[in-house]
XYZ file of C-alpha atoms in Angstrom:
327
model
C -63.711 29.436 176.507
C -65.919 26.756 178.109
C -65.997 23.307 176.619
C -69.527 23.773 175.299
C -68.321 26.743 173.218
C -65.218 25.095 171.824
C -64.570 25.348 168.102
C -61.552 24.583 165.976
C -59.888 27.848 164.975
C -56.792 28.469 162.918
C -53.793 29.947 164.717
C -54.418 33.209 162.873
C -58.009 33.381 164.142
C -56.908 32.615 167.696
C -54.243 35.313 167.491
C -56.696 37.901 166.153
C -59.256 37.028 168.841
C -56.507 37.282 171.463
C -55.447 40.663 170.074
C -58.986 41.993 170.492
C -59.228 40.656 174.036
C -55.862 42.132 174.997
C -56.953 45.565 173.783
C -60.244 45.378 175.694
C -58.347 44.436 178.847
C -55.731 47.146 178.296
C -58.397 49.853 178.055
C -60.105 48.553 181.174
C -63.665 49.161 182.332
C -64.456 52.214 184.443
C -67.249 52.577 186.974
C -68.824 50.072 189.356
C -72.022 49.694 187.303
C -70.115 49.025 184.083
C -67.843 46.545 185.839
C -70.836 44.647 187.188
C -72.275 44.499 183.660
C -68.990 43.131 182.285
C -68.726 40.601 185.145
C -72.299 39.438 184.563
C -71.636 38.846 180.855
C -68.344 37.080 181.585
C -69.878 34.725 184.161
C -72.884 34.129 181.867
C -70.752 33.141 178.863
C -67.939 31.251 180.606
C -69.572 30.019 183.793
C -70.834 26.567 184.628
C -73.669 26.648 187.155
C -74.887 24.101 189.664
C -76.763 23.934 192.961
C -75.864 22.007 196.081
C -77.949 21.758 199.251
C -80.147 24.579 198.011
C -77.172 26.875 197.524
C -76.225 28.140 194.061
C -72.702 27.425 192.905
C -70.751 28.235 189.796
C -67.277 27.819 188.375
C -65.745 29.911 185.592
C -63.732 28.277 182.823
C -61.310 30.282 180.676
C -58.432 29.423 178.379
C -56.809 32.844 178.624
C -54.654 33.696 181.635
C -54.815 37.454 181.195
C -58.618 37.284 180.956
C -58.674 35.289 184.209
C -56.432 37.865 185.909
C -58.538 40.761 184.588
C -61.840 39.423 185.920
C -60.310 38.218 189.177
C -59.213 41.789 189.847
C -62.543 43.183 188.630
C -64.456 40.845 190.909
C -62.314 41.925 193.823
C -62.967 45.608 193.109
C -66.740 45.061 193.029
C -67.255 42.477 195.788
C -64.165 42.784 197.962
C -63.210 39.149 197.402
C -61.164 37.730 194.549
C -61.902 34.695 192.444
C -59.518 31.839 193.120
C -57.975 29.286 190.756
C -59.561 25.948 191.598
C -57.353 24.049 189.179
C -55.593 24.201 185.839
C -56.040 21.568 183.153
C -55.436 20.805 179.503
C -58.402 20.328 177.195
C -58.004 16.912 175.594
C -59.808 17.948 172.418
C -58.137 21.279 171.665
C -54.841 20.710 173.487
C -55.114 24.157 175.057
C -54.795 24.900 178.745
C -57.746 26.132 180.772
C -58.250 27.621 184.224
C -61.171 26.934 186.535
C -62.004 29.886 188.766
C -64.177 29.671 191.861
C -66.087 32.352 193.720
C -65.612 32.483 197.511
C -68.624 30.977 199.267
C -68.977 34.084 201.448
C -70.036 36.277 198.491
C -71.305 33.704 196.036
C -75.047 34.270 196.419
C -74.630 38.039 196.771
C -72.564 38.168 193.583
C -75.094 36.156 191.597
C -77.923 38.407 192.744
C -76.094 41.667 192.009
C -74.956 40.359 188.633
C -78.565 39.570 187.721
C -77.836 35.851 187.414
C -80.042 34.567 190.222
C -83.815 34.548 189.807
C -86.270 35.273 192.602
C -87.231 31.606 192.727
C -83.666 30.680 193.532
C -82.689 29.307 190.142
C -80.447 30.933 187.612
C -81.958 33.725 185.530
C -82.639 33.065 181.852
C -82.239 36.547 180.411
C -80.143 39.673 180.834
C -81.382 41.789 183.745
C -82.372 45.274 182.569
C -80.864 46.828 185.704
C -77.403 45.771 184.514
C -77.522 47.778 181.290
C -79.301 51.064 182.082
C -77.121 53.133 179.741
C -74.723 52.879 176.788
C -71.595 52.574 178.956
C -73.000 49.583 180.810
C -74.326 48.055 177.582
C -70.896 48.261 175.936
C -69.276 46.904 179.100
C -71.652 43.922 178.842
C -70.652 43.415 175.201
C -66.964 43.487 176.187
C -67.532 40.976 178.986
C -69.433 38.653 176.654
C -66.604 38.727 174.114
C -63.955 38.111 176.771
C -65.972 35.187 178.103
C -67.292 33.490 174.983
C -66.334 35.513 171.928
C -64.187 34.947 168.884
C -63.539 36.572 165.516
C -62.695 34.509 162.446
C -60.970 36.056 159.451
C -61.511 35.008 155.803
C -59.557 31.997 154.607
C -56.512 32.463 152.428
C -56.281 31.668 148.713
C -59.977 31.515 147.993
C -61.017 29.692 151.162
C -64.742 29.617 151.858
C -64.492 31.015 155.389
C -65.732 34.587 155.489
C -65.840 37.274 158.155
C -67.375 35.882 161.341
C -67.766 37.346 164.832
C -69.567 35.320 167.470
C -70.569 35.168 171.132
C -71.597 31.869 172.737
C -74.412 31.796 175.306
C -75.723 28.865 177.343
C -79.395 29.677 176.697
C -81.770 31.102 174.100
C -83.313 33.862 176.249
C -79.947 35.440 177.110
C -78.837 35.198 173.475
C -82.008 36.939 172.276
C -81.618 39.667 174.900
C -78.023 40.111 173.795
C -79.091 40.510 170.154
C -81.503 43.234 171.261
C -78.731 44.884 173.273
C -76.465 44.899 170.239
C -79.220 46.321 168.052
C -79.731 49.198 170.511
C -76.095 50.054 169.863
C -76.410 49.804 166.055
C -74.872 46.327 165.817
C -77.113 43.841 164.000
C -76.663 40.175 164.864
C -78.470 36.847 164.503
C -78.736 33.861 166.831
C -78.594 30.167 166.017
C -78.700 27.075 168.219
C -75.566 24.941 168.168
C -75.889 21.726 170.143
C -76.508 22.784 173.761
C -75.578 26.453 173.219
C -76.913 29.451 171.325
C -74.489 31.429 169.179
C -74.977 35.118 168.471
C -73.088 35.948 165.282
C -72.251 38.781 162.899
C -70.954 38.177 159.373
C -71.060 41.695 157.954
C -67.568 43.153 157.706
C -69.027 46.618 158.291
C -70.697 45.481 161.524
C -67.547 43.709 162.716
C -65.622 46.895 162.031
C -68.179 48.849 164.091
C -67.852 46.309 166.919
C -64.076 46.704 167.021
C -64.539 50.457 167.100
C -67.068 50.563 169.957
C -65.055 48.197 172.181
C -61.947 50.314 171.604
C -59.837 47.670 169.836
C -58.100 50.257 167.654
C -55.098 48.152 166.595
C -57.317 45.194 165.755
C -59.541 47.564 163.767
C -56.553 48.775 161.743
C -55.494 45.206 161.044
C -59.045 44.232 160.122
C -59.515 47.267 157.850
C -56.238 46.457 156.094
C -57.338 42.874 155.514
C -60.735 44.006 154.211
C -59.129 46.461 151.770
C -56.607 43.866 150.565
C -59.313 41.240 150.102
C -61.664 43.678 148.361
C -58.872 44.736 146.007
C -58.151 41.088 145.233
C -61.843 40.483 144.543
C -61.980 43.512 142.256
C -58.932 42.253 140.354
C -60.444 38.790 140.006
C -63.738 40.227 138.742
C -61.882 42.382 136.237
C -59.851 39.389 135.036
C -62.979 37.254 134.734
C -64.752 40.025 132.847
C -61.807 40.423 130.473
C -61.642 36.677 129.983
C -65.382 36.559 129.327
C -65.179 39.366 126.781
C -62.220 37.690 125.104
C -64.201 34.456 124.838
C -67.154 36.322 123.328
C -64.884 38.067 120.803
C -63.273 34.779 119.802
C -66.674 33.119 119.357
C -67.892 36.037 117.232
C -64.786 35.890 115.068
C -65.226 32.142 114.464
C -68.878 32.698 113.555
C -67.958 35.483 111.112
C -65.203 33.448 109.432
C -67.541 30.479 108.982
C -70.201 32.746 107.448
C -67.691 34.267 105.004
C -66.484 30.804 104.001
C -70.050 29.725 103.243
C -70.400 32.760 100.950
C -67.044 31.948 99.336
C -68.063 28.346 98.715
C -71.458 29.450 97.379
C -71.809 32.578 95.280
C -68.166 33.483 95.878
C -66.657 36.628 97.388
C -66.692 38.176 93.914
C -70.453 38.483 94.219
C -70.055 41.008 97.009
C -69.707 44.740 96.608
C -66.274 46.264 97.161
C -66.873 47.209 100.817
C -68.231 43.838 101.888
C -65.559 41.978 99.905
C -62.758 43.998 101.561
C -64.297 43.324 104.963
C -64.684 39.595 104.277
C -61.110 39.212 103.056
C -59.747 41.210 106.015
C -61.575 38.984 108.499
C -60.403 35.804 106.780
C -56.805 37.020 106.882
C -57.025 38.257 110.500
C -59.360 35.998 112.500
C -57.654 36.798 115.820
C -58.052 40.583 115.621
C -60.674 42.288 117.787
C -63.389 44.369 116.163
C -61.545 47.564 117.006
C -58.238 46.278 115.653
C -59.866 45.083 112.415
C -61.761 48.366 112.041
C -58.501 50.301 112.446
C -56.850 48.175 109.788
C -59.710 48.848 107.359
C -59.773 52.527 108.257
C -63.441 52.521 109.284
C -65.363 52.877 112.543
C -66.101 49.956 114.830
C -69.878 50.373 114.416
C -69.501 50.430 110.637
C -67.461 47.223 110.746
C -70.039 45.543 113.006
C -72.770 46.493 110.527
C -70.833 45.021 107.595
C -70.107 41.772 109.448
C -73.774 41.390 110.381
C -74.647 41.843 106.676
C -72.161 39.117 105.760
C -73.676 36.734 108.326
C -77.159 37.516 107.005
C -76.015 36.813 103.434
C -74.540 33.502 104.534
C -77.850 32.542 106.152
C -79.667 33.518 102.923
C -77.443 31.280 100.830
C -74.637 33.660 100.017
C -76.535 35.758 97.488
C -76.445 39.541 97.785
C -79.874 41.242 97.325
């Protein structure tokens, strides 16, 4: 991942991202057109461009050795020349190693043109060339190349952490990022773009969309792992909601019981419980003796229905409000 795209990920996130990339590489990319699309996306998202003496130059930066090997071989298949390792270094900020790959000068300009990265004016193109993605296979190959070059997938944080599901691709410019969003949408993947310092990040936060992404790029094992995490997290959320609901209902029941007891005591201190008819007096005494019982439990003890008990208790509260005198 180029320096401009660097973020601080947990080891788990890095491992999951690496798992996805390994599966994409393992499945490979078939067909010259699809390989060119993947190469274009990879160079776009991990390349650093420059121009010297009127000649375009670029270097590719990657932190993943197997990704470097994959695209070196892919480049060789398409252009007959392999990328070479210019140097290896350690990123001072992240502490991770990175490889700098160079394109042979003999095919540099040709490669940029065929990959749709060189404009007619001689500068570097801003958007994704339509000729690179004429069909679904090439479009998906472009998506794979973009993820291998500047993609990552972050999983939700543990124990209530705020981090949610997050899939992203980092692009050096706004036009390419917008074109990429449109490309994703054509393949039923909805994404948004946001500027982050000197880059533009295309991101997806919907777990359903991330699941679809893993499916279309063929990362089956990562999809199984992701689906398992989603199910486990959803089950935990359901349990928490149920516990909160139960707790909320318990709080409401306790508050109602306290209110009822206070009302009955006001009647007792005023006209007295003897002023009540037999049914209301039995209900009042039962509530005073059993303040912790739920409505259903108290109704069962009195041998009446829950709705009947609720009606009696409301009458007692109304009597208390009226001064404790029964009409």
